[in-house]
Coordinates of C-alpha atoms and ligand atoms in Angstrom, one line a residue:
Chain H
M23 CA 17.1 -19.4 -19.1
G24 CA 15.0 -19.8 -15.7
M25 CA 12.4 -17.6 -14.6
T26 CA 11.7 -15.9 -11.4
F27 CA 8.4 -16.1 -9.6
A28 CA 6.9 -12.9 -11.3
Q29 CA 7.9 -14.0 -14.7
K30 CA 6.4 -17.4 -14.3
V31 CA 3.0 -16.2 -13.1
L32 CA 2.9 -13.5 -15.7
A33 CA 3.7 -15.8 -18.5
A34 CA 1.3 -18.3 -17.3
K35 CA -1.4 -15.8 -17.3
A36 CA -0.5 -14.1 -20.7
G37 CA -0.6 -17.6 -22.3
L38 CA 3.1 -17.5 -23.1
E39 CA 6.0 -19.8 -22.8
S40 CA 8.0 -17.1 -21.2
V41 CA 8.2 -13.2 -20.6
A42 CA 11.3 -11.0 -20.4
V43 CA 11.8 -8.4 -17.7
G44 CA 10.3 -5.3 -18.8
Q45 CA 7.7 -7.0 -21.2
I46 CA 4.2 -5.7 -21.0
V47 CA 1.4 -8.2 -20.9
E48 CA -2.4 -8.2 -20.9
I49 CA -3.7 -10.3 -18.3
E50 CA -6.9 -11.3 -16.4
P51 CA -6.5 -11.5 -12.7
D52 CA -8.1 -14.2 -10.9
Y53 CA -9.3 -12.1 -8.0
C54 CA -9.8 -8.2 -7.4
L55 CA -10.0 -6.4 -4.2
S56 CA -11.7 -3.1 -3.7
H57 CA -13.0 -1.8 -0.2
D58 CA -14.7 1.6 0.8
N59 CA -13.3 3.2 -2.6
T60 CA -15.8 1.0 -4.3
A61 CA -18.3 3.8 -4.0
A62 CA -16.0 5.9 -6.1
I63 CA -15.1 3.2 -8.3
S64 CA -18.8 2.2 -9.2
K65 CA -19.4 5.7 -10.3
T66 CA -16.3 5.6 -12.8
F67 CA -17.4 2.1 -13.8
N68 CA -20.9 3.7 -14.8
K69 CA -19.0 6.2 -17.0
I70 CA -17.5 3.3 -19.0
G71 CA -20.9 2.6 -20.5
V72 CA -21.0 -1.1 -19.7
E73 CA -24.1 -2.2 -17.9
R74 CA -22.7 -5.5 -15.9
V75 CA -19.5 -6.3 -14.3
K76 CA -18.1 -8.8 -16.5
Y77 CA -17.0 -11.5 -14.0
P78 CA -18.7 -10.8 -10.7
E79 CA -17.4 -14.0 -8.9
R80 CA -13.8 -12.5 -9.4
F81 CA -14.4 -9.5 -7.4
V82 CA -14.0 -9.2 -3.4
I83 CA -15.3 -6.2 -1.6
V84 CA -14.6 -5.4 1.9
L85 CA -15.8 -2.5 4.0
D86 CA -13.2 -1.6 6.3
H87 CA -11.7 1.8 6.1
T88 CA -14.3 3.8 7.7
V89 CA -16.5 1.5 9.6
P90 CA -18.8 1.7 11.3
A91 CA -19.5 5.0 9.3
S92 CA -18.6 8.0 11.4
I93 CA -19.9 10.8 9.2
E94 CA -23.0 10.7 7.0
K95 CA -20.8 10.9 3.8
Y96 CA -19.3 7.6 4.8
A97 CA -22.7 6.1 5.6
L98 CA -24.0 7.2 2.0
G99 CA -20.9 5.6 0.4
H100 CA -21.4 2.4 2.2
K101 CA -25.1 2.3 1.2
E102 CA -24.2 2.9 -2.4
I103 CA -21.7 0.0 -2.2
R104 CA -24.3 -2.4 -0.7
E105 CA -26.7 -1.4 -3.7
F106 CA -24.1 -1.8 -6.2
V107 CA -22.9 -5.4 -5.0
C108 CA -26.6 -6.4 -4.9
E109 CA -27.2 -5.1 -8.4
Q110 CA -24.3 -6.6 -9.9
G111 CA -24.5 -9.9 -8.2
I112 CA -21.2 -9.7 -6.4
A113 CA -21.5 -12.3 -3.8
N114 CA -18.0 -12.0 -2.1
F115 CA -19.1 -9.0 -0.1
Y116 CA -18.0 -8.6 3.3
D117 CA -19.6 -5.7 5.2
A118 CA -18.4 -3.5 8.0
G119 CA -16.9 -5.3 10.9
V120 CA -15.8 -8.7 9.2
G121 CA -12.1 -7.1 9.2
I122 CA -9.5 -5.4 7.2
C123 CA -9.4 -6.5 3.3
H124 CA -5.9 -7.7 3.7
Q125 CA -6.8 -9.9 6.6
V126 CA -10.1 -10.9 5.2
L127 CA -9.1 -12.1 1.9
P128 CA -6.7 -14.8 3.1
E129 CA -9.3 -15.8 5.9
K130 CA -11.9 -16.3 3.4
G131 CA -9.5 -18.5 1.1
F132 CA -8.9 -15.9 -1.8
A133 CA -5.2 -15.4 -1.1
L134 CA -4.1 -18.6 -2.9
P135 CA -0.6 -19.6 -4.2
G136 CA 0.1 -19.0 -7.7
K137 CA -2.8 -16.8 -8.2
L138 CA -2.8 -13.2 -9.7
I139 CA -4.6 -10.7 -7.5
L140 CA -4.9 -7.1 -7.9
G141 CA -6.5 -4.5 -5.6
S142 CA -7.1 -0.9 -5.4
D143 CA -5.1 -0.8 -2.3
S144 CA -1.0 -0.4 -2.1
H145 CA -1.1 -3.2 0.5
T146 CA -2.5 -5.7 -1.8
T147 CA 1.0 -7.0 -1.8
T148 CA 0.2 -8.9 1.4
Y149 CA -1.0 -12.0 -0.4
G150 CA 2.6 -12.6 -1.5
A151 CA 2.7 -14.4 1.8
F152 CA 0.8 -17.1 0.5
G153 CA 2.8 -17.4 -2.7
A154 CA 0.4 -15.1 -4.9
F155 CA 1.4 -12.6 -7.2
S156 CA -0.6 -9.5 -5.7
A157 CA -0.3 -5.8 -6.5
G158 CA -2.0 -2.6 -6.1
V159 CA -3.7 -0.6 -8.8
G160 CA -5.8 2.5 -8.9
R161 CA -9.3 3.3 -8.8
S162 CA -9.8 3.8 -12.6
E163 CA -8.1 0.6 -13.2
M164 CA -10.3 -1.3 -10.9
A165 CA -13.5 0.2 -12.7
V166 CA -11.9 -0.9 -15.9
L167 CA -11.5 -4.5 -14.5
Y168 CA -15.1 -4.3 -13.4
A169 CA -16.0 -3.8 -17.1
T170 CA -13.5 -5.8 -19.0
G171 CA -11.8 -8.3 -16.4
K172 CA -8.4 -7.3 -18.1
I173 CA -5.4 -5.1 -17.4
W174 CA -1.7 -4.5 -18.7
L175 CA 1.1 -5.2 -16.4
K176 CA 4.8 -4.8 -16.9
T177 CA 7.1 -7.7 -15.9
P178 CA 9.2 -6.6 -13.1
A179 CA 12.8 -7.6 -12.5
S180 CA 13.2 -9.4 -9.2
F181 CA 15.3 -9.1 -6.0
K182 CA 15.7 -12.1 -3.6
I183 CA 16.1 -11.3 -0.1
V184 CA 17.6 -14.1 1.9
V185 CA 17.3 -14.0 5.7
S186 CA 19.2 -16.6 7.6
G187 CA 19.1 -17.3 11.4
Q188 CA 15.8 -17.3 13.4
L189 CA 13.7 -14.6 15.0
E190 CA 13.3 -14.8 18.8
Q191 CA 10.4 -13.1 20.8
P192 CA 10.1 -10.2 21.4
I193 CA 11.9 -9.7 18.2
T194 CA 9.5 -10.1 15.5
S195 CA 9.3 -10.0 11.6
K196 CA 8.1 -6.3 12.0
D197 CA 11.7 -5.4 13.3
L198 CA 13.1 -7.4 10.4
I199 CA 11.0 -5.5 7.6
L200 CA 11.7 -2.2 9.2
K201 CA 15.3 -3.1 9.3
I202 CA 15.4 -4.3 5.6
I203 CA 13.5 -1.0 4.6
G204 CA 15.6 1.1 6.5
D205 CA 18.8 -0.2 4.8
I206 CA 17.6 -0.4 1.2
G207 CA 15.5 2.8 1.5
A208 CA 11.7 3.8 0.5
D209 CA 12.7 3.3 -3.1
G210 CA 15.2 0.4 -2.6
A211 CA 13.0 -2.0 -4.4
L212 CA 10.9 0.3 -6.7
Y213 CA 9.0 -1.6 -9.3
R214 CA 10.9 -5.0 -8.4
S215 CA 9.1 -8.3 -7.3
I216 CA 10.7 -9.2 -3.9
E217 CA 11.3 -12.9 -3.2
F218 CA 11.8 -13.6 0.5
T219 CA 13.6 -16.7 1.3
G220 CA 16.0 -18.3 4.0
R221 CA 15.6 -20.2 7.1
A222 CA 14.2 -17.4 9.2
I223 CA 11.5 -17.2 6.5
E224 CA 10.8 -20.7 6.5
E225 CA 10.6 -20.9 10.2
M226 CA 8.1 -18.0 10.5
S227 CA 4.3 -18.2 10.9
L228 CA 2.0 -17.1 8.3
S229 CA 1.1 -14.1 10.2
S230 CA 4.7 -13.1 10.5
R231 CA 5.2 -13.7 6.9
M232 CA 2.2 -11.4 5.9
V233 CA 4.0 -8.5 7.8
L234 CA 7.0 -8.9 5.3
S235 CA 4.8 -8.9 2.1
N236 CA 2.4 -6.3 3.5
M237 CA 5.4 -3.9 3.9
A238 CA 7.2 -4.7 0.7
I239 CA 5.3 -1.7 -1.0
E240 CA 7.1 0.4 1.5
C241 CA 10.3 0.0 -0.2
G242 CA 8.5 0.4 -3.5
A243 CA 8.0 -3.3 -4.2
K244 CA 5.3 -4.5 -6.7
N245 CA 5.0 -8.0 -5.2
G246 CA 6.6 -9.7 -2.2
Y247 CA 6.6 -13.4 -2.6
I248 CA 7.2 -16.0 -0.1
A249 CA 7.2 -19.8 -1.3
P250 CA 4.1 -21.6 -0.1
D251 CA 4.7 -24.6 2.1
K252 CA 2.9 -26.8 4.5
K253 CA 1.9 -24.0 6.8
T254 CA 0.2 -22.4 3.8
A255 CA -1.5 -25.6 3.0
T256 CA -2.7 -26.3 6.3
F257 CA -3.9 -22.6 6.7
L258 CA -5.8 -22.8 3.4
E259 CA -7.3 -26.1 4.2
G260 CA -11.1 -25.8 4.4
R261 CA -10.7 -22.1 3.3
A262 CA -9.5 -22.0 -0.3
V263 CA -12.2 -20.9 -2.6
H264 CA -10.7 -22.7 -5.6
E265 CA -8.1 -25.2 -6.4
Y266 CA -4.6 -23.8 -6.7
T267 CA -1.0 -24.8 -8.2
P268 CA 1.8 -23.4 -6.2
V269 CA 4.5 -21.6 -8.5
Y270 CA 8.0 -21.7 -7.5
P271 CA 10.9 -19.8 -9.1
D272 CA 13.2 -21.7 -11.3
P273 CA 16.7 -22.4 -9.5
D274 CA 18.5 -20.6 -12.4
A275 CA 16.2 -17.7 -12.3
R276 CA 18.0 -14.5 -12.6
Y277 CA 17.8 -11.7 -10.0
E278 CA 18.9 -8.3 -10.2
K279 CA 20.2 -8.3 -6.7
V280 CA 20.4 -10.8 -3.8
L281 CA 20.4 -9.3 -0.3
E282 CA 21.2 -10.9 2.8
F283 CA 20.1 -10.3 6.5
D284 CA 20.5 -12.1 9.7
A285 CA 17.5 -12.4 12.1
T286 CA 19.6 -13.7 14.8
T287 CA 21.4 -10.3 15.4
L288 CA 18.5 -8.2 15.1
D289 CA 17.6 -5.3 17.8
P290 CA 14.1 -4.1 17.9
Q291 CA 13.7 -1.4 15.2
V292 CA 11.8 1.9 15.2
A293 CA 10.8 4.0 12.1
K294 CA 10.7 7.7 13.1
P295 CA 8.6 10.4 11.5
H296 CA 7.9 11.1 8.7
A297 CA 9.3 8.2 6.5
V298 CA 9.1 4.5 6.7
D299 CA 12.7 4.1 5.8
N300 CA 13.9 6.5 8.6
V301 CA 14.6 3.7 10.9
S302 CA 16.9 3.2 13.9
P303 CA 17.7 0.5 16.4
I304 CA 15.5 1.1 19.6
E305 CA 18.2 2.3 21.8
E306 CA 18.3 5.7 19.5
V307 CA 14.9 6.7 20.2
A308 CA 14.1 4.9 23.5
G309 CA 12.7 7.3 26.0
T310 CA 10.7 9.4 23.5
K311 CA 7.5 10.3 25.2
I312 CA 4.3 9.1 23.5
D313 CA 0.5 10.2 23.8
Q314 CA -1.0 7.3 21.7
A315 CA -0.1 3.7 21.4
L316 CA -1.9 1.7 18.5
I317 CA -1.9 -2.0 18.0
G318 CA -3.6 -3.3 14.9
T319 CA -4.0 -2.8 11.1
C320 CA -3.3 -5.1 8.2
T321 CA 0.5 -5.1 9.4
N322 CA 0.0 -6.2 13.0
G323 CA -3.4 -6.8 14.1
R324 CA -3.3 -10.7 14.0
L325 CA -3.5 -13.2 16.8
E326 CA 0.0 -13.8 17.4
D327 CA 0.6 -10.0 17.5
L328 CA -2.1 -9.6 20.3
R329 CA -0.8 -12.7 22.1
L330 CA 2.6 -11.1 22.4
A331 CA 1.2 -7.7 23.3
A332 CA -1.0 -9.5 26.0
K333 CA 2.0 -11.4 27.2
I334 CA 3.8 -8.0 28.0
L335 CA 0.5 -5.9 29.2
S336 CA -0.6 -8.8 31.5
G337 CA -0.6 -7.5 35.0
N338 CA 0.5 -3.9 34.0
K339 CA -1.3 -0.9 33.5
V340 CA -1.1 1.7 30.6
A341 CA 0.9 4.7 31.7
H342 CA -1.1 7.9 32.8
G343 CA -1.6 10.1 29.9
V344 CA -1.2 7.5 27.3
R345 CA -4.1 6.1 25.2
L346 CA -3.5 2.5 23.9
L347 CA -5.8 1.5 21.2
I348 CA -6.2 -2.0 20.1
L349 CA -7.9 -3.3 17.0
P350 CA -8.0 -6.8 16.0
A351 CA -7.6 -7.1 12.2
S352 CA -10.9 -9.3 11.9
Q353 CA -13.8 -10.7 13.4
E354 CA -12.1 -14.1 13.4
I355 CA -9.1 -12.7 15.2
L356 CA -11.4 -10.8 17.7
L357 CA -13.0 -14.1 18.4
G358 CA -9.8 -15.8 19.0
A359 CA -8.5 -13.1 21.2
L360 CA -11.8 -13.3 23.5
R361 CA -11.5 -17.1 23.7
E362 CA -7.8 -16.9 24.9
G363 CA -8.8 -14.0 27.3
L364 CA -6.6 -11.6 25.7
I365 CA -9.2 -9.0 25.5
E366 CA -9.8 -9.2 29.3
T367 CA -6.0 -8.7 29.7
F368 CA -6.2 -5.5 27.6
V369 CA -9.2 -4.1 29.1
E370 CA -7.6 -4.7 32.6
A371 CA -4.5 -3.0 31.6
G372 CA -6.6 0.1 30.5
A373 CA -6.6 -0.4 26.8
L374 CA -9.2 1.2 24.5
M375 CA -10.7 -1.7 22.2
L376 CA -12.0 -0.8 19.0
N377 CA -13.6 -2.8 16.3
P378 CA -12.0 -4.7 13.4
G379 CA -11.1 -2.4 10.5
C380 CA -8.5 0.1 9.6
G381 CA -9.5 2.4 12.6
P382 CA -6.9 5.3 12.9
C383 CA -4.4 4.1 10.5
L384 CA -5.1 6.4 7.8
G385 CA -6.5 9.4 9.6
A386 CA -10.1 9.2 8.0
H387 CA -11.9 7.8 10.8
Q388 CA -11.1 7.6 14.5
G389 CA -8.2 7.9 16.9
V390 CA -6.7 10.9 15.2
L391 CA -3.9 12.9 16.6
A392 CA -3.9 16.5 17.6
P393 CA -0.9 18.8 16.8
G394 CA 2.2 18.1 18.7
E395 CA 1.0 14.7 19.7
V396 CA 3.2 11.5 19.2
C397 CA 1.8 8.2 18.3
L398 CA 3.7 4.8 18.4
S399 CA 1.9 2.4 16.0
T400 CA 2.2 -1.0 14.7
A401 CA 1.0 0.3 11.3
N402 CA 3.0 0.6 8.2
R403 CA 3.2 4.2 7.4
N404 CA 4.2 7.1 9.3
F405 CA 3.9 9.9 6.6
R406 CA 3.0 13.4 7.6
G407 CA -0.4 14.1 8.4
R408 CA -1.3 10.2 8.1
M409 CA -3.3 10.1 11.3
G410 CA -4.7 13.5 11.6
S411 CA -2.8 16.6 12.2
R412 CA 0.2 17.4 10.0
D413 CA 2.0 18.5 13.2
A414 CA 1.7 15.3 14.9
E415 CA 4.6 12.5 14.9
I416 CA 4.0 8.8 14.1
Y417 CA 6.8 6.2 15.0
L418 CA 6.3 2.5 13.9
A419 CA 7.4 -0.6 15.6
S420 CA 6.3 -4.0 16.7
P421 CA 3.5 -5.2 18.8
A422 CA 6.0 -6.0 21.5
T423 CA 7.7 -2.6 21.4
V424 CA 4.2 -0.7 21.3
A425 CA 2.8 -2.8 24.3
A426 CA 6.1 -2.2 26.2
S427 CA 5.9 1.7 25.5
A428 CA 2.2 1.9 26.4
I429 CA 3.1 0.8 30.0
T430 CA 6.0 3.0 30.6
G431 CA 4.8 6.2 28.3
V432 CA 8.0 6.5 26.5
I433 CA 9.5 4.5 23.6
T434 CA 10.8 1.4 25.5
D435 CA 12.9 -1.6 24.6
P436 CA 10.6 -4.8 25.0
R437 CA 13.4 -6.8 26.0
A438 CA 14.4 -4.7 29.0
E439 CA 11.7 -5.6 31.5
F440 CA 8.9 -7.6 29.9
V441 CA 10.4 -10.6 28.1
G442 CA 8.5 -13.6 28.9
G443 CA 5.6 -11.9 30.5
A444 CA 7.0 -12.6 33.9
K445 CA 5.6 -9.5 35.5
Chain D
M13 CA 4.7 21.3 -26.2
I14 CA 4.3 22.5 -22.8
E15 CA 5.7 25.7 -21.2
G16 CA 5.2 26.3 -17.5
Q17 CA 6.7 27.2 -14.2
A18 CA 8.2 24.5 -12.0
W19 CA 7.2 23.6 -8.4
K20 CA 10.2 22.0 -7.1
Y21 CA 10.1 19.1 -4.3
G22 CA 12.5 16.5 -3.0
D23 CA 12.5 12.8 -2.7
D24 CA 9.8 10.2 -1.5
V25 CA 6.9 12.7 -2.0
N26 CA 4.1 10.4 -0.8
T27 CA 0.5 10.4 -1.8
D28 CA -0.7 11.1 1.8
V29 CA 1.0 14.7 1.6
I30 CA -0.2 15.1 -1.8
F31 CA -3.8 14.2 -1.1
P32 CA -4.5 13.6 2.6
G33 CA -6.2 10.5 3.9
K34 CA -8.9 12.3 5.6
Y35 CA -10.6 13.3 2.3
T36 CA -10.1 10.1 0.4
Y37 CA -13.5 8.4 1.2
Q38 CA -15.6 11.6 0.8
P39 CA -17.4 12.0 -2.6
L40 CA -15.2 15.0 -4.0
E41 CA -15.2 16.5 -7.6
P42 CA -11.9 17.0 -9.1
A43 CA -12.0 20.7 -8.5
E44 CA -12.6 20.3 -4.8
M45 CA -9.8 17.7 -4.7
A46 CA -7.5 20.5 -6.2
E47 CA -8.0 22.6 -3.3
H48 CA -6.5 20.0 -1.1
A49 CA -3.5 19.1 -3.5
M50 CA -0.3 19.2 -1.6
E51 CA -2.0 20.4 1.4
D52 CA 0.3 18.5 4.1
L53 CA 3.5 19.3 2.2
D54 CA 3.1 23.0 0.9
A55 CA 0.2 25.1 1.8
S56 CA 1.0 27.7 -0.8
F57 CA 0.7 25.1 -3.6
A58 CA -3.2 25.1 -4.0
R59 CA -3.3 28.8 -3.7
E60 CA -1.0 29.8 -6.2
V61 CA -0.6 27.0 -8.7
K62 CA -1.4 27.9 -12.4
E63 CA -2.7 26.1 -15.3
G64 CA 0.3 24.8 -17.2
D65 CA 2.8 24.6 -14.2
V66 CA 5.0 21.5 -13.8
I67 CA 6.0 19.6 -10.8
V68 CA 9.5 18.4 -10.5
G69 CA 10.3 15.9 -8.1
G70 CA 13.2 13.7 -6.7
Y71 CA 13.2 9.8 -6.6
N72 CA 10.2 7.7 -5.7
F73 CA 7.6 10.4 -6.4
G74 CA 4.1 9.6 -5.5
C75 CA 4.9 6.7 -3.1
G76 CA 2.6 5.2 -0.5
S77 CA -1.1 4.7 -0.9
S78 CA -2.7 3.8 -4.2
R79 CA -5.2 6.7 -3.9
E80 CA -5.7 8.0 -7.3
Q81 CA -6.9 11.5 -6.2
A82 CA -3.1 12.4 -5.7
A83 CA -3.1 12.3 -9.6
T84 CA -6.4 13.6 -10.2
C85 CA -6.0 16.5 -7.8
L86 CA -2.7 17.7 -9.5
K87 CA -4.3 17.5 -13.0
A88 CA -7.2 19.5 -11.8
A89 CA -5.0 21.9 -10.1
G90 CA -3.7 22.6 -13.8
I91 CA -0.5 20.7 -13.5
A92 CA 0.5 19.9 -17.1
A93 CA 3.1 17.3 -16.2
V94 CA 5.2 15.9 -13.5
I95 CA 8.9 15.2 -14.0
A96 CA 10.6 13.1 -11.5
K97 CA 13.8 11.2 -11.0
S98 CA 11.8 7.9 -10.5
F99 CA 8.0 7.2 -9.8
S100 CA 6.2 4.8 -7.6
R101 CA 4.6 2.3 -10.0
I102 CA 1.0 2.9 -8.8
F103 CA 1.2 6.8 -8.9
F104 CA 2.7 6.2 -12.5
R105 CA -0.3 4.2 -13.5
N106 CA -2.6 6.6 -11.9
A107 CA -1.2 9.7 -13.5
I108 CA -1.3 8.1 -17.0
N109 CA -4.8 6.9 -16.4
N110 CA -5.9 10.5 -15.6
G111 CA -4.1 11.9 -18.7
L112 CA -1.4 13.5 -16.6
P113 CA 1.9 13.2 -18.4
V114 CA 4.7 11.8 -16.3
I115 CA 8.3 12.0 -17.4
E116 CA 11.0 10.1 -15.6
L117 CA 14.2 12.3 -15.7
E118 CA 17.5 12.3 -13.8
D119 CA 19.6 14.6 -15.7
G120 CA 19.2 18.2 -14.8
V121 CA 16.5 17.9 -12.2
D122 CA 18.8 19.0 -9.4
Q123 CA 19.4 22.4 -11.3
I124 CA 15.7 23.0 -11.8
A125 CA 14.3 25.4 -9.1
K126 CA 10.9 26.5 -7.8
G127 CA 9.6 29.1 -10.2
D128 CA 11.9 28.5 -13.1
A129 CA 10.6 28.2 -16.7
I130 CA 10.6 24.8 -18.3
S131 CA 9.3 23.6 -21.5
I132 CA 8.7 20.1 -22.6
D133 CA 8.4 18.7 -26.1
F134 CA 6.8 15.3 -25.8
E135 CA 7.1 14.4 -29.6
A136 CA 10.9 14.8 -29.4
G137 CA 11.3 13.6 -25.8
K138 CA 13.0 16.6 -24.4
V139 CA 12.9 18.9 -21.5
T140 CA 14.3 22.5 -22.0
H141 CA 15.5 24.4 -18.9
K142 CA 17.8 27.5 -18.8
G143 CA 18.9 26.8 -22.4
N144 CA 20.0 23.2 -21.5
T145 CA 18.1 20.4 -23.1
Y146 CA 17.6 17.0 -21.6
H147 CA 16.4 13.9 -23.2
F148 CA 13.9 11.4 -21.8
P149 CA 12.7 8.0 -23.3
A150 CA 9.5 7.6 -24.9
L151 CA 6.7 5.9 -22.9
P152 CA 5.9 2.3 -24.1
K153 CA 3.3 2.5 -26.9
E154 CA 0.6 0.8 -24.7
V155 CA 0.9 3.6 -22.1
L156 CA 1.1 6.2 -24.5
A157 CA -1.9 5.2 -26.2
I158 CA -3.9 5.6 -22.9
L159 CA -2.2 9.1 -22.4
N160 CA -3.1 10.2 -25.9
D161 CA -6.7 9.3 -25.4
G162 CA -6.9 11.6 -22.2
G163 CA -6.8 9.0 -19.8
L164 CA -7.9 5.3 -19.1
I165 CA -11.7 5.6 -19.1
P166 CA -11.7 7.4 -22.5
H167 CA -9.5 4.9 -23.7
V168 CA -11.4 2.0 -22.9
R169 CA -14.6 3.6 -24.0
K170 CA -12.9 4.2 -27.2
A171 CA -11.8 0.4 -27.4
L172 CA -15.2 -0.8 -26.5
G173 CA -16.8 1.4 -29.1
K174 CA -18.7 3.6 -26.7
E175 CA -17.3 7.0 -28.0
Ligands
SF4_30 S1 -5.1 -0.9 7.9 FE1 -4.2 0.8 7.2 S2 -2.6 0.3 5.9 FE2 -4.1 -1.5 6.1 S3 -5.6 -1.3 4.4 FE3 -6.3 -0.3 6.3 S4 -5.8 2.0 6.1 FE4 -4.5 0.8 4.6

């Protein structure tokens, strides 16, 4: 019988002909990611009693969550990480400012088709957009990976999500994934490997595909695979750190569920507080007053997101009483945005530019919310307390919706007034 | 065998409310983490939790961020086990790796209320509540071995001959 993508990768990594759903295998991942949590992980690693990281070349460390350090404790953590990578000879180290890990790994050529990548961060699923099997693990597991290079994984069952039709601006893949999560629920794909397929996915840019894989974890998925194609190969040209062989599911693979969506009929979607699956079409929340708008994060901080936002913001001003924070996901994106004049558009509109990094996304660093405040964000989570006060409210939407809403000061349908950037 | 009182929560209890993001990059000891356990969900938890208590949740317990402190802080707060209808996969792994037993159980969970006495027999795979007994399946042997060694780090130290 045929195998799904997840079965094929896990079987290959375990050196087996085939693996069954539920089978536990011991494997060595190709690459492993950790970020600011490396300070804590290195301490756990020291407790294991092994002197050296076993395969330093397999580890990628990116400082992104609290950069540049805003308090002394963070600064100390970063210093410890710099010392650790130096001591252990970990060459794949990207210091503060290079970007958010889930953007940096693809840009630096680690997110490769057919590879198995684990990260001590739940949004490690992002690399599924490049045809990798990638999943999050905990800190202790990462410490053990430093020491032994090995880990156990259970073979997940798979869902196929088929998206027909085509997305049209200002509707984006963010609206699509919010719709999917809203429909199937926060545990709708719990422990499953999702394979996204269909015409809408094929037509999408890699950046748009990354949004789907990034948020696959928000419906519980272990992995969010998209078949690599020409676009993938073109992006990886000159970036890939290693040779790779794409892995495709067998045509007769067995799926636990096949779900169908149509991109053509999609309205802008918004996730309401305090759950990612609390999703409505925009008309149900339009008019909700906002205090802060955020464009960025590993979900929607890429160049196409900034272009779309700039198109809407061009010639407009951010509403009085609203803070619009914009963070490009990486230095490469920041440079692209500068060259295209997008940053000028943002600053002219009254936006506050932040440096590449996670910024306000997890409430540990900057741009936090006061009690009673409302934020509309392009991030992937709106849990209570996530961005500061437990009494603040976070809504999630696409960059187009956030940009349009920043101008009006209330949640606004981006189709209404701003399509095409004619203003 | 565990006998404790239940702390009852609903579905989709995420790791941001179990352990807030603002503390995740601060170097805290487990006992300090315990002071913030459940901070954004239930302010009374950290004050009133007792050694041996059991958390009972609904579906998708521990969803969201991979932060391991969500498991560490509960264990350090004295929680003896978490029973839930289902767990997010990363929390499930983190709990085992911290030596915190997790039990997947749908039957009977809705009948359990805050403060109820519960007993758990791991060997026999059963939970007893108000005279009713509910069975749960044994963990896979690879997973059980980690739990029995008190967590992943002691387990790996043992395997590497460091103990
Ligand atoms: S941007 Fe937000 S979700 Fe993405 S890695 Fe950073 S903190 Fe996590």
